[in-house]
mmCIF file of C-alpha atoms in Angstrom:
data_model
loop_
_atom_site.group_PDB
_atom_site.id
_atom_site.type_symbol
_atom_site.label_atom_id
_atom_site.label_comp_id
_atom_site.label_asym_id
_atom_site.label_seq_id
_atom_site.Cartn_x
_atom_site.Cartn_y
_atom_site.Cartn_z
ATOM 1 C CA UNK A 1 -33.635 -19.927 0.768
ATOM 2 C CA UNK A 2 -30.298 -21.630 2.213
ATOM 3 C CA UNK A 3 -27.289 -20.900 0.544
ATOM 4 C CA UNK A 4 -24.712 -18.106 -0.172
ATOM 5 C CA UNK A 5 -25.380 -14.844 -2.045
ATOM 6 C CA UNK A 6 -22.972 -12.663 -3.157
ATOM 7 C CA UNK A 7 -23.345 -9.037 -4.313
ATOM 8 C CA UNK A 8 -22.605 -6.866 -6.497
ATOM 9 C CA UNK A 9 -23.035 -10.020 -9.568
ATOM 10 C CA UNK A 10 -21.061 -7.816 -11.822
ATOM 11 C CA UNK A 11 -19.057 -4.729 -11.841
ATOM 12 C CA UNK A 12 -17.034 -2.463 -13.988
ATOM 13 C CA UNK A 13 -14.506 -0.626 -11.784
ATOM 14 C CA UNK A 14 -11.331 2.467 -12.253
ATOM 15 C CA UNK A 15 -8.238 1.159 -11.494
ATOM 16 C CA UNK A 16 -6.861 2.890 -8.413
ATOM 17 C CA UNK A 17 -10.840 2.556 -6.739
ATOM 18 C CA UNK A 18 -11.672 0.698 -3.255
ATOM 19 C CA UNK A 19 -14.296 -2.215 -3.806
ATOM 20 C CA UNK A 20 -15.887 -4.345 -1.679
ATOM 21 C CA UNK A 21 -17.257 -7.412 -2.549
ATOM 22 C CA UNK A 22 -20.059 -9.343 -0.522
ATOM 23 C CA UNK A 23 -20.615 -12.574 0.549
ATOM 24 C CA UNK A 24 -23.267 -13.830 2.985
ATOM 25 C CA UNK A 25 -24.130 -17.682 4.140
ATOM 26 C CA UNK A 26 -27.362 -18.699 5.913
ATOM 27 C CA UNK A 27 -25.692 -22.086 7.353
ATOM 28 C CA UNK A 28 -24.239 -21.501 9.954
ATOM 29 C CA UNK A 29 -20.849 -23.193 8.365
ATOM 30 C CA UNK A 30 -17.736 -22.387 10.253
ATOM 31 C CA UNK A 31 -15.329 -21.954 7.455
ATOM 32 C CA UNK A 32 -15.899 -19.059 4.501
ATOM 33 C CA UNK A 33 -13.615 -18.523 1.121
ATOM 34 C CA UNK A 34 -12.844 -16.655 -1.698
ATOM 35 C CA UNK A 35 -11.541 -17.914 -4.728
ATOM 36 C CA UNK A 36 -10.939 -16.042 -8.422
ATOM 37 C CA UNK A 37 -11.618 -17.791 -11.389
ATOM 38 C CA UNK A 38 -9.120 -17.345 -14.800
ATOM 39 C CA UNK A 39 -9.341 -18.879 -17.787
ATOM 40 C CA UNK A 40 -6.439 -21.658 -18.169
ATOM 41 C CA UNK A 41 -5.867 -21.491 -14.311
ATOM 42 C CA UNK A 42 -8.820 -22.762 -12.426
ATOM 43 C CA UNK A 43 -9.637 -21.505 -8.904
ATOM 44 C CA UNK A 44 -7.035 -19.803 -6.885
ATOM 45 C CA UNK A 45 -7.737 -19.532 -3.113
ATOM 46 C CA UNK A 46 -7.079 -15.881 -1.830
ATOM 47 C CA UNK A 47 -8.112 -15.890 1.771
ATOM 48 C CA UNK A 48 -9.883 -17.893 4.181
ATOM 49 C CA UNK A 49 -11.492 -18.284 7.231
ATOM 50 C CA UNK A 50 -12.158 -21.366 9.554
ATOM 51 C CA UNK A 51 -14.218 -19.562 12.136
ATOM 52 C CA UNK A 52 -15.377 -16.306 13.085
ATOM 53 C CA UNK A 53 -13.141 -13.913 14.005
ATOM 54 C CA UNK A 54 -9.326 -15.541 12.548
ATOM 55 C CA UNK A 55 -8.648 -15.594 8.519
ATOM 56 C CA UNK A 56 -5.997 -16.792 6.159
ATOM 57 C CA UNK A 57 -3.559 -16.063 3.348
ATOM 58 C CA UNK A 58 -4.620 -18.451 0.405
ATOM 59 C CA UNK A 59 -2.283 -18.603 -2.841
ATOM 60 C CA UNK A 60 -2.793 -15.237 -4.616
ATOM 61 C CA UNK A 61 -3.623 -12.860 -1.428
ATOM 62 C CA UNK A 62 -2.090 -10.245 -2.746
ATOM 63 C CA UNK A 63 -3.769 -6.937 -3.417
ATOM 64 C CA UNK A 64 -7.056 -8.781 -1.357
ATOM 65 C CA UNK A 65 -8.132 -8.355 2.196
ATOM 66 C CA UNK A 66 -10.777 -10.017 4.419
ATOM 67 C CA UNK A 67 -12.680 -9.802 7.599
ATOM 68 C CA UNK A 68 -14.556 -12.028 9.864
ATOM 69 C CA UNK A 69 -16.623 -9.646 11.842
ATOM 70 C CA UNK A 70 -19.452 -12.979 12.626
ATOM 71 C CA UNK A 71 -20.106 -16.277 11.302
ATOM 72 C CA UNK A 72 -22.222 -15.119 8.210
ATOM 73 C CA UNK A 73 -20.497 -12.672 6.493
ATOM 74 C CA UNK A 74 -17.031 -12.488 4.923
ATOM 75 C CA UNK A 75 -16.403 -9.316 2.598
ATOM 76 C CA UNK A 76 -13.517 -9.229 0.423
ATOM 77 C CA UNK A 77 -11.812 -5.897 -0.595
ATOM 78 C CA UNK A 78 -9.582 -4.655 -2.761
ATOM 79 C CA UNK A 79 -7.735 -1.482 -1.486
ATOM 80 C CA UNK A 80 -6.936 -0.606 -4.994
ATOM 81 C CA UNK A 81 -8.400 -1.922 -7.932
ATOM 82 C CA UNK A 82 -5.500 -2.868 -10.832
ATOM 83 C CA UNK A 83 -6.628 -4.586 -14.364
ATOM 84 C CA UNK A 84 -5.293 -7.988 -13.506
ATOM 85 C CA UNK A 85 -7.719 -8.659 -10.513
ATOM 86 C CA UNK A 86 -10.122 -8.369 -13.707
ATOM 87 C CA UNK A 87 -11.801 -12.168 -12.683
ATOM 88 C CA UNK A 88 -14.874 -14.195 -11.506
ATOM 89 C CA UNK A 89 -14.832 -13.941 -7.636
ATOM 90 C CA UNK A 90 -16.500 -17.307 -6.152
ATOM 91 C CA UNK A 91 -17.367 -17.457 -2.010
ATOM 92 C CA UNK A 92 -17.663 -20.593 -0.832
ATOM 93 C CA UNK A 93 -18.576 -22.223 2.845
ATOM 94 C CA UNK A 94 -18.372 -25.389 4.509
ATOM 95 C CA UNK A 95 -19.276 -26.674 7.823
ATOM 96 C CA UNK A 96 -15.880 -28.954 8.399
ATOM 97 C CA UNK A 97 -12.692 -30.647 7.472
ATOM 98 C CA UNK A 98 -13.807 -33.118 4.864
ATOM 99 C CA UNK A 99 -17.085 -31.265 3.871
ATOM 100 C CA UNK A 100 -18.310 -30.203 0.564
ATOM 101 C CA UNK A 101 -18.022 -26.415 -0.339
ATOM 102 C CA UNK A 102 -20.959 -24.811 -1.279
ATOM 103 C CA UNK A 103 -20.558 -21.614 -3.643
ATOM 104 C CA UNK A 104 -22.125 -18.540 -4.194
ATOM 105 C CA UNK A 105 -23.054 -17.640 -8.074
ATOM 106 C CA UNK A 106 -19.870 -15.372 -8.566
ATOM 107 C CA UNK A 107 -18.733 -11.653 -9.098
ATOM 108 C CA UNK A 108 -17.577 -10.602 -12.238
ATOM 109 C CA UNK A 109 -15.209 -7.759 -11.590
ATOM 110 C CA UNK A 110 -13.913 -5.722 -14.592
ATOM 111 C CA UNK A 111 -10.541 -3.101 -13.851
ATOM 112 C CA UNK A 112 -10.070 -0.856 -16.197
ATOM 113 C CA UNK B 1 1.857 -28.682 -1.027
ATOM 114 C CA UNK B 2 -1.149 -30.567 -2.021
ATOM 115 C CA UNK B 3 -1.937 -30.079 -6.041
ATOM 116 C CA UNK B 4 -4.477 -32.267 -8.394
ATOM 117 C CA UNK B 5 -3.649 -32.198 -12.031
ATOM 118 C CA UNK B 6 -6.555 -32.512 -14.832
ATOM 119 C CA UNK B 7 -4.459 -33.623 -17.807
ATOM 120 C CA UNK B 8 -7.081 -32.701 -20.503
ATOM 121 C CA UNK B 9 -8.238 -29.672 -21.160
ATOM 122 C CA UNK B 10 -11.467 -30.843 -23.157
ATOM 123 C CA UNK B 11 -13.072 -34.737 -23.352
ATOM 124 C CA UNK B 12 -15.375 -35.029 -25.962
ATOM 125 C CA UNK B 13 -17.942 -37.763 -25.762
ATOM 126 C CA UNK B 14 -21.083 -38.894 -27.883
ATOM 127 C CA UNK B 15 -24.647 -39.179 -25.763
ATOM 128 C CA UNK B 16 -24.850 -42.841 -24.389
ATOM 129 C CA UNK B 17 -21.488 -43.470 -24.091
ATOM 130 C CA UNK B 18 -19.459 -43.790 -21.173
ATOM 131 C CA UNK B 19 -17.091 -40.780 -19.902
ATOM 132 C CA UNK B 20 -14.207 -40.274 -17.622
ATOM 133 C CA UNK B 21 -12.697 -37.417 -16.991
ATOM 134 C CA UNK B 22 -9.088 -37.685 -15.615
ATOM 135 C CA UNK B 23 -7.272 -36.231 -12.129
ATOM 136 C CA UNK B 24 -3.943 -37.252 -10.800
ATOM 137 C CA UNK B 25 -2.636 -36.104 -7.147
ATOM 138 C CA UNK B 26 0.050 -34.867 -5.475
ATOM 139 C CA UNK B 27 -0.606 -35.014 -1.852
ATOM 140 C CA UNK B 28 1.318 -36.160 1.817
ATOM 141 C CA UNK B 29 -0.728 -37.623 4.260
ATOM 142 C CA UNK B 30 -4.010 -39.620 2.816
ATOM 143 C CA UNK B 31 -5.988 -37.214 0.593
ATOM 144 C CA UNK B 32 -9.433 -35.479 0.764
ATOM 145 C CA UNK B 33 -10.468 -35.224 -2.740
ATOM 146 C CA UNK B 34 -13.538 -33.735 -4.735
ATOM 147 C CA UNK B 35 -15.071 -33.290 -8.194
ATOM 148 C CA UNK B 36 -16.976 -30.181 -8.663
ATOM 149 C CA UNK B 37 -19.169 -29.642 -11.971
ATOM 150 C CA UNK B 38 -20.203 -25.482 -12.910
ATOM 151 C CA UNK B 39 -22.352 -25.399 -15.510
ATOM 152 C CA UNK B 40 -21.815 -21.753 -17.830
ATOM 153 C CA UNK B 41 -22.335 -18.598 -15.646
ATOM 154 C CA UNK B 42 -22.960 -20.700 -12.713
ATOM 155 C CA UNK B 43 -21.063 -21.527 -9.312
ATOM 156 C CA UNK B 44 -19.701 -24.511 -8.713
ATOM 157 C CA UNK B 45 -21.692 -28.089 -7.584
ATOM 158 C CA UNK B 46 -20.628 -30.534 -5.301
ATOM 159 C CA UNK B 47 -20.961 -34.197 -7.111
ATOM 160 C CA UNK B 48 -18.658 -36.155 -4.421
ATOM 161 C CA UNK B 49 -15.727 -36.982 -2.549
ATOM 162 C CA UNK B 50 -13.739 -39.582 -1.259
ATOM 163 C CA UNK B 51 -12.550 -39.509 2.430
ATOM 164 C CA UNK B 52 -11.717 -42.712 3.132
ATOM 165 C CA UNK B 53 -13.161 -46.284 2.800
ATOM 166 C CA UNK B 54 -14.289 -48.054 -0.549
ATOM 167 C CA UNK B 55 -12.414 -46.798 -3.423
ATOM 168 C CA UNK B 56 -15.278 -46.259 -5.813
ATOM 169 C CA UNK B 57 -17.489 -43.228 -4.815
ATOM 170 C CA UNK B 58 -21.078 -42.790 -5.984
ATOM 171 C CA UNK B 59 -22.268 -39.009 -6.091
ATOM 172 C CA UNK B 60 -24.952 -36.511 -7.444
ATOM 173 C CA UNK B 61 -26.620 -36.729 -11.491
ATOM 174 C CA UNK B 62 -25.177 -40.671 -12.010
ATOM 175 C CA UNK B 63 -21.214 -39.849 -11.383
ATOM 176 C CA UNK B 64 -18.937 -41.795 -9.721
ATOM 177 C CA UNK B 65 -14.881 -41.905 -9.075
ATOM 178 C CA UNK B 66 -12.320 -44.324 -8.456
ATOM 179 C CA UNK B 67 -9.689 -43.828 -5.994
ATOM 180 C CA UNK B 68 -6.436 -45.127 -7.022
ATOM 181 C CA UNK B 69 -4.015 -45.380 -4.675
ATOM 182 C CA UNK B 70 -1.024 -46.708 -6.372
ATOM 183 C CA UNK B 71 -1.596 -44.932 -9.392
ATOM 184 C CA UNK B 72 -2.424 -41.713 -7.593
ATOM 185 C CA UNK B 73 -5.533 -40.899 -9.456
ATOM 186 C CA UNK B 74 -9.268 -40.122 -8.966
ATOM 187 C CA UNK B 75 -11.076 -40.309 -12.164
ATOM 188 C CA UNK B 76 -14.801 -39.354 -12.914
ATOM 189 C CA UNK B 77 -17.042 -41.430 -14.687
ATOM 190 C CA UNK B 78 -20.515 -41.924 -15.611
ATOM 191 C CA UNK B 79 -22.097 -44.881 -17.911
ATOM 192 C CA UNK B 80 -24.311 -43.390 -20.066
ATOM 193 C CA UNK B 81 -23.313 -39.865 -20.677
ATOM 194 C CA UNK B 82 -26.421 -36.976 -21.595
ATOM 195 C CA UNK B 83 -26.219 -33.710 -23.649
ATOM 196 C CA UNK B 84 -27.229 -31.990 -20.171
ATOM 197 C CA UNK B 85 -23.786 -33.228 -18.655
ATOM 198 C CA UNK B 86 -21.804 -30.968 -20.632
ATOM 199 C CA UNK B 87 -20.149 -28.380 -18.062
ATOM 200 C CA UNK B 88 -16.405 -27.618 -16.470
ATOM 201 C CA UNK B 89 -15.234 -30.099 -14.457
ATOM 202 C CA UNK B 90 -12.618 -29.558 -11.244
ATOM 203 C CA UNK B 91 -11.125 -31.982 -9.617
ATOM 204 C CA UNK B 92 -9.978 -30.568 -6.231
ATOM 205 C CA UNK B 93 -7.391 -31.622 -3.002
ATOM 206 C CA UNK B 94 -7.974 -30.619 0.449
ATOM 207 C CA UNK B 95 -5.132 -27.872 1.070
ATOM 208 C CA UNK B 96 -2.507 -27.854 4.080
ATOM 209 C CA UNK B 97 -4.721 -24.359 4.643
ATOM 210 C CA UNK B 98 -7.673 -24.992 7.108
ATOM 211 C CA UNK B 99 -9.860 -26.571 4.835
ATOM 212 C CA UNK B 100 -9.837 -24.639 2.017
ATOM 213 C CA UNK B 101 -9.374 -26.731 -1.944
ATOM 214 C CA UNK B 102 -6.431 -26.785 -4.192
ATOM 215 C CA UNK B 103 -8.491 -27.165 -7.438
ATOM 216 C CA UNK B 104 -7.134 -28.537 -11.068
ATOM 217 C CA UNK B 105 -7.617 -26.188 -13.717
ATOM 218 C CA UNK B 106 -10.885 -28.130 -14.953
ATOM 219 C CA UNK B 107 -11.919 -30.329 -17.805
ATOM 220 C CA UNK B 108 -14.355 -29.103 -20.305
ATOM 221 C CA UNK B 109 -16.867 -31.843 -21.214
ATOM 222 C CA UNK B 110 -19.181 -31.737 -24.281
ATOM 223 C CA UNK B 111 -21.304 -34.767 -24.989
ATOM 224 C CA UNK B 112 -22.857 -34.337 -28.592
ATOM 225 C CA UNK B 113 -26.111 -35.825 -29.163
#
């Protein structure tokens, strides 16, 4: 089935802890995001990546890294978990400029 | 920077009546913009976009949006609206960052039956 999956779909998590989020696409799209979702504030971009192998800063990168190892994949880690990354993490994909973005079904990440 | 702004937080509309949903930009150059619809617990759906061309946009489930130039706005609208429309909304800009979104902070719509 086309699309994006992400993994884990939720996850409770120490503060202080390493996590890695996942995010894989099946479409071959160039460009890969992630985006957290707060109440009140919408979707805030934290990193991108227009092709393989270059990536971003988006508007909250802080505390967030990425990777773009190949075209599918585009993991998202947080070195060390602290309570307000608590949020919904969305990937998204698109194939250019001007395209939709298609999203994955979300992480909900809970720091304690 | 390149920002959308969704003036209401909630629209409240009875089944079979017409709806729009509001979004003003802030953008330089000529604008990419998108309305997104996520349903509870979901990820977010594409309904349309306008790129350039005619100013009223058809998309998915019976939605369009009218591109307003001199009033710098990009409404939603449908008709006839149904019970099964009631989700977040997001209007969204294309950013000065590859081609990632600046999104508004969405519109709750509930259409009562």
């Amino acid at each position: 089935i086309a699309g994006i999956t992400q993994a884990p779909t939720s996850q409770i998590l120490a503060a202080g802890r390493r996590m890695t989020l996942r995010c894989t696409q099946d479409m071959r799209h160039n460009a890969m995001y992630w985006y957290r979702q707060d109440l009140g504030l919408g979707l805030r971009l934290i990193h991108y990546s227009n092709t393989a192998g270059t990536t971003g800063k988006g508007e909250v990168p802080d505390g967030y890294s990425v990777s773009r190892a190949n075209t599918d994949d585009f993991p998202l880690t947080l070195a060390s978990a602290v309570p307000s990354q608590t949020s919904v993490y969305f990937c998204a994909s698109s194939d250019s400029a001007g395209g939709p973005q298609y999203f994955g079904p979300g992480t909900r990440l809970t720091v304690l | 920077a390149q920002s959308v702004a969704q003036p209401e937080d909630q629209v409240n509309v009875a089944e079979g009546n017409p709806l729009t949903v509001k979004c003003t930009y802030s953008v330089s150059g000529n604008p990419y913009l998108f309305w997104y619809v996520q349903y509870p617990n979901r990820g977010l759906q594409f309904l349309l976009k306008y790129i350039t061309g005619d100013n009223l946009v058809k998309g998915s489930y019976g939605f369009e949006a009218e591109f307003n130039k001199s009033q710098t706005s990009f409404h939603l609208k449908k008709p006839s609206a149904l019970v099964s429309d009631s989700a977040l909304y997001f209007c969204a800009v294309q950013s000065n960052s590859g081609y990632a979104l600046n999104f508004g902070k969405g519109t709750s719509l509930l259409v009562t039956p």
